[in-house]
């Protein structure tokens, strides 16, 4: 249950970030066409980064890294620094954030499917997809906060949520890399008990 709720929240947050940032570009840049073009390139880079991280670091670490990167990028974007006459640090940091958001978008699909038992996978994926839909509805409206609040408040809110989600992934989700996909929920409980028994055996051996 905790795993399902946690992954659903991850789907909601990454969708919130993606659509909130996509619909908020016109508030960050004078030339929306150039910004959207660079944003598309960032998503292509995300595909390469994602598959590289998944194959080397694993699913859990990739998700943690993605949310951590999102939080750091939004924190950097809070600084009001001009890099040129047309580009600001805020725009560059948000472009890099798109790489991490795209990475997480791909990772969360694979990660959720591997964490879910086969008997419940369809239901869990549907619930998570529904959570993502809600995030995609709310995201564009959050970009409107740029017109009401200081931009640092909005970016700080996004960055803080990203960092908290990275920490929550570490404590609430287990790594599915190299682990047999569970067929039924009891397989997950049996695997956890086996891991606990192995840890207890190691502690006994160390004594």
Short mmCIF file of C-alpha atoms in Angstrom, two decimals:
data_model
loop_
_atom_site.label_atom_id
_atom_site.label_comp_id
_atom_site.label_asym_id
_atom_site.label_seq_id
_atom_site.Cartn_x
_atom_site.Cartn_y
_atom_site.Cartn_z
CA UNK A 1 0.00 0.00 0.00
CA UNK A 2 2.79 2.43 0.91
CA UNK A 3 4.62 1.62 -2.30
CA UNK A 4 1.51 2.22 -4.40
CA UNK A 5 0.73 5.51 -2.68
CA UNK A 6 4.34 6.68 -2.98
CA UNK A 7 4.59 5.90 -6.68
CA UNK A 8 1.24 7.59 -7.29
CA UNK A 9 2.53 10.74 -5.62
CA UNK A 10 5.69 10.57 -7.76
CA UNK A 11 3.57 10.40 -10.91
CA UNK A 12 1.53 13.38 -9.73
CA UNK A 13 4.59 15.49 -8.92
CA UNK A 14 6.57 14.81 -12.08
CA UNK A 15 3.49 15.57 -14.21
CA UNK A 16 2.92 18.73 -12.19
CA UNK A 17 6.51 19.84 -12.85
CA UNK A 18 6.46 18.97 -16.55
CA UNK A 19 3.25 20.75 -17.50
CA UNK A 20 3.78 23.61 -15.08
CA UNK A 21 7.16 24.34 -16.65
CA UNK A 22 5.98 23.76 -20.23
CA UNK A 23 3.10 26.22 -19.90
CA UNK A 24 5.22 28.73 -17.97
CA UNK A 25 8.01 29.30 -20.50
CA UNK A 26 6.46 32.51 -21.83
CA UNK A 27 6.90 34.03 -18.37
CA UNK A 28 10.62 33.23 -18.28
CA UNK A 29 11.84 34.11 -21.76
CA UNK A 30 11.35 36.94 -24.22
CA UNK A 31 11.51 34.53 -27.16
CA UNK A 32 9.16 31.62 -26.47
CA UNK A 33 10.04 29.84 -29.73
CA UNK A 34 13.74 29.62 -28.95
CA UNK A 35 12.98 28.49 -25.40
CA UNK A 36 10.58 25.77 -26.56
CA UNK A 37 13.17 24.63 -29.10
CA UNK A 38 15.82 24.26 -26.43
CA UNK A 39 13.26 22.57 -24.21
CA UNK A 40 12.66 19.95 -26.90
CA UNK A 41 16.40 19.34 -27.16
CA UNK A 42 16.53 18.92 -23.38
CA UNK A 43 13.89 16.19 -23.58
CA UNK A 44 15.95 14.34 -26.20
CA UNK A 45 18.95 14.56 -23.89
CA UNK A 46 16.77 13.22 -21.07
CA UNK A 47 16.15 10.01 -23.04
CA UNK A 48 19.88 9.34 -23.33
CA UNK A 49 20.58 10.28 -19.71
CA UNK A 50 17.68 8.17 -18.43
CA UNK A 51 18.65 4.90 -20.11
CA UNK A 52 22.28 5.39 -19.13
CA UNK A 53 21.44 5.98 -15.46
CA UNK A 54 18.93 3.13 -15.30
CA UNK A 55 21.41 0.62 -16.71
CA UNK A 56 24.25 1.74 -14.44
CA UNK A 57 22.74 3.07 -11.20
CA UNK A 58 19.40 1.26 -11.11
CA UNK A 59 15.81 2.41 -10.87
CA UNK A 60 15.69 3.76 -7.32
CA UNK A 61 18.92 5.73 -7.56
CA UNK A 62 17.87 7.14 -10.93
CA UNK A 63 14.58 8.38 -9.49
CA UNK A 64 16.32 9.86 -6.46
CA UNK A 65 18.90 11.58 -8.69
CA UNK A 66 16.19 12.95 -10.99
CA UNK A 67 14.14 14.52 -8.19
CA UNK A 68 17.29 15.78 -6.49
CA UNK A 69 18.42 17.39 -9.75
CA UNK A 70 15.00 18.98 -10.21
CA UNK A 71 15.16 20.47 -6.71
CA UNK A 72 18.68 21.82 -7.18
CA UNK A 73 17.90 23.32 -10.60
CA UNK A 74 14.83 25.16 -9.32
CA UNK A 75 16.85 26.41 -6.35
CA UNK A 76 19.54 27.76 -8.70
CA UNK A 77 16.83 29.37 -10.86
CA UNK A 78 15.81 31.53 -7.90
CA UNK A 79 18.95 33.63 -8.38
CA UNK A 80 18.44 36.75 -10.50
CA UNK A 81 21.56 36.55 -12.67
CA UNK A 82 21.79 37.68 -16.30
CA UNK A 83 24.13 35.63 -18.49
CA UNK A 84 23.56 37.72 -21.65
CA UNK A 85 21.12 40.16 -23.12
CA UNK A 86 18.66 37.37 -23.87
CA UNK A 87 19.48 34.60 -21.41
CA UNK A 88 19.26 34.46 -17.64
CA UNK A 89 20.45 31.86 -15.17
CA UNK A 90 16.81 31.08 -14.46
CA UNK A 91 16.22 29.93 -18.05
CA UNK A 92 19.38 27.78 -18.19
CA UNK A 93 18.60 26.13 -14.83
CA UNK A 94 15.03 25.37 -15.94
CA UNK A 95 16.30 23.85 -19.20
CA UNK A 96 18.54 21.54 -17.19
CA UNK A 97 15.57 20.79 -14.93
CA UNK A 98 13.67 19.57 -18.00
CA UNK A 99 16.40 16.95 -18.51
CA UNK A 100 15.80 15.64 -14.99
CA UNK A 101 12.02 15.86 -15.35
CA UNK A 102 12.12 13.92 -18.62
CA UNK A 103 14.42 11.37 -17.00
CA UNK A 104 11.99 10.87 -14.14
CA UNK A 105 9.01 10.67 -16.51
CA UNK A 106 10.59 7.66 -18.23
CA UNK A 107 11.93 6.09 -15.04
CA UNK A 108 8.66 6.22 -13.11
CA UNK A 109 6.89 4.10 -15.76
CA UNK A 110 9.47 1.32 -15.57
CA UNK A 111 9.96 1.58 -11.81
CA UNK A 112 6.24 1.42 -11.03
CA UNK A 113 5.70 -1.60 -13.28
CA UNK A 114 8.54 -3.51 -11.60
CA UNK A 115 7.39 -2.66 -8.08
CA UNK A 116 3.80 -3.73 -8.77
CA UNK A 117 2.74 -7.38 -8.45
CA UNK A 118 1.56 -8.90 -11.72
CA UNK A 119 -1.90 -9.56 -10.28
CA UNK A 120 -2.38 -5.86 -9.43
CA UNK A 121 -0.17 -4.14 -12.02
CA UNK A 122 -2.98 -2.96 -14.28
CA UNK A 123 -4.88 -1.38 -11.40
CA UNK A 124 -1.78 0.28 -9.93
CA UNK A 125 -0.66 1.69 -13.29
CA UNK A 126 -4.19 3.04 -13.86
CA UNK A 127 -4.23 4.73 -10.44
CA UNK A 128 -0.81 6.27 -11.03
CA UNK A 129 -1.84 7.43 -14.50
CA UNK A 130 -4.89 9.07 -12.96
CA UNK A 131 -2.67 10.85 -10.43
CA UNK A 132 -0.50 12.08 -13.31
CA UNK A 133 -3.60 13.41 -15.08
CA UNK A 134 -4.50 15.45 -12.02
CA UNK A 135 -0.96 16.83 -11.91
CA UNK A 136 -1.16 17.77 -15.60
CA UNK A 137 -4.37 19.71 -14.90
CA UNK A 138 -2.96 21.61 -11.92
CA UNK A 139 0.54 22.28 -13.35
CA UNK A 140 -0.43 24.98 -15.89
CA UNK A 141 -2.40 26.83 -13.23
CA UNK A 142 0.60 26.89 -10.92
CA UNK A 143 2.50 28.76 -13.64
CA UNK A 144 -0.06 31.56 -13.18
CA UNK A 145 1.43 32.17 -9.73
CA UNK A 146 4.25 33.98 -11.55
CA UNK A 147 1.79 36.84 -12.11
CA UNK A 148 0.72 36.95 -8.46
CA UNK A 149 3.72 35.98 -6.32
CA UNK A 150 7.45 36.57 -6.42
CA UNK A 151 8.97 34.05 -8.85
CA UNK A 152 11.36 32.88 -6.11
CA UNK A 153 8.40 31.64 -4.09
CA UNK A 154 7.14 29.54 -7.00
CA UNK A 155 10.58 28.16 -7.87
CA UNK A 156 11.34 27.54 -4.20
CA UNK A 157 8.07 25.63 -3.84
CA UNK A 158 8.90 23.44 -6.85
CA UNK A 159 12.47 22.91 -5.67
CA UNK A 160 11.43 21.98 -2.14
CA UNK A 161 8.90 19.44 -3.40
CA UNK A 162 11.56 17.89 -5.63
CA UNK A 163 14.02 17.50 -2.77
CA UNK A 164 11.38 16.06 -0.43
CA UNK A 165 10.31 13.54 -3.07
CA UNK A 166 13.92 12.42 -3.50
CA UNK A 167 14.21 11.81 0.23
CA UNK A 168 10.84 10.04 0.32
CA UNK A 169 11.99 7.71 -2.48
CA UNK A 170 14.98 6.68 -0.38
CA UNK A 171 12.90 5.78 2.67
CA UNK A 172 9.63 4.51 1.18
CA UNK A 173 10.53 2.64 -2.02
CA UNK A 174 12.75 -0.37 -2.53
CA UNK A 175 15.06 -0.91 -5.48
CA UNK A 176 13.72 -3.23 -8.16
CA UNK A 177 17.04 -3.56 -10.01
CA UNK A 178 18.04 -7.20 -10.41
CA UNK A 179 15.08 -8.37 -8.33
CA UNK A 180 12.45 -10.80 -9.60
CA UNK A 181 9.16 -9.08 -10.35
CA UNK A 182 6.50 -10.16 -7.80
CA UNK A 183 3.54 -12.15 -9.06
CA UNK A 184 1.25 -11.53 -6.08
CA UNK A 185 1.44 -9.17 -3.05
CA UNK A 186 2.57 -12.01 -0.78
CA UNK A 187 5.78 -12.27 -2.84
CA UNK A 188 6.72 -8.77 -1.73
CA UNK A 189 6.18 -9.60 1.93
CA UNK A 190 8.16 -12.83 1.56
CA UNK A 191 11.02 -10.94 -0.08
CA UNK A 192 11.09 -8.39 2.74
CA UNK A 193 11.18 -11.14 5.37
CA UNK A 194 14.02 -12.82 3.48
CA UNK A 195 15.98 -9.57 3.42
CA UNK A 196 15.40 -9.07 7.14
CA UNK A 197 16.58 -12.63 7.85
CA UNK A 198 19.73 -12.03 5.79
CA UNK A 199 20.47 -8.82 7.71
CA UNK A 200 19.98 -10.63 11.03
CA UNK A 201 22.31 -13.41 9.89
CA UNK A 202 24.96 -10.86 8.97
CA UNK A 203 24.71 -9.21 12.37
CA UNK A 204 25.03 -12.58 14.09
CA UNK A 205 28.09 -13.43 11.99
CA UNK A 206 29.71 -10.10 12.85
CA UNK A 207 29.27 -10.81 16.57
#
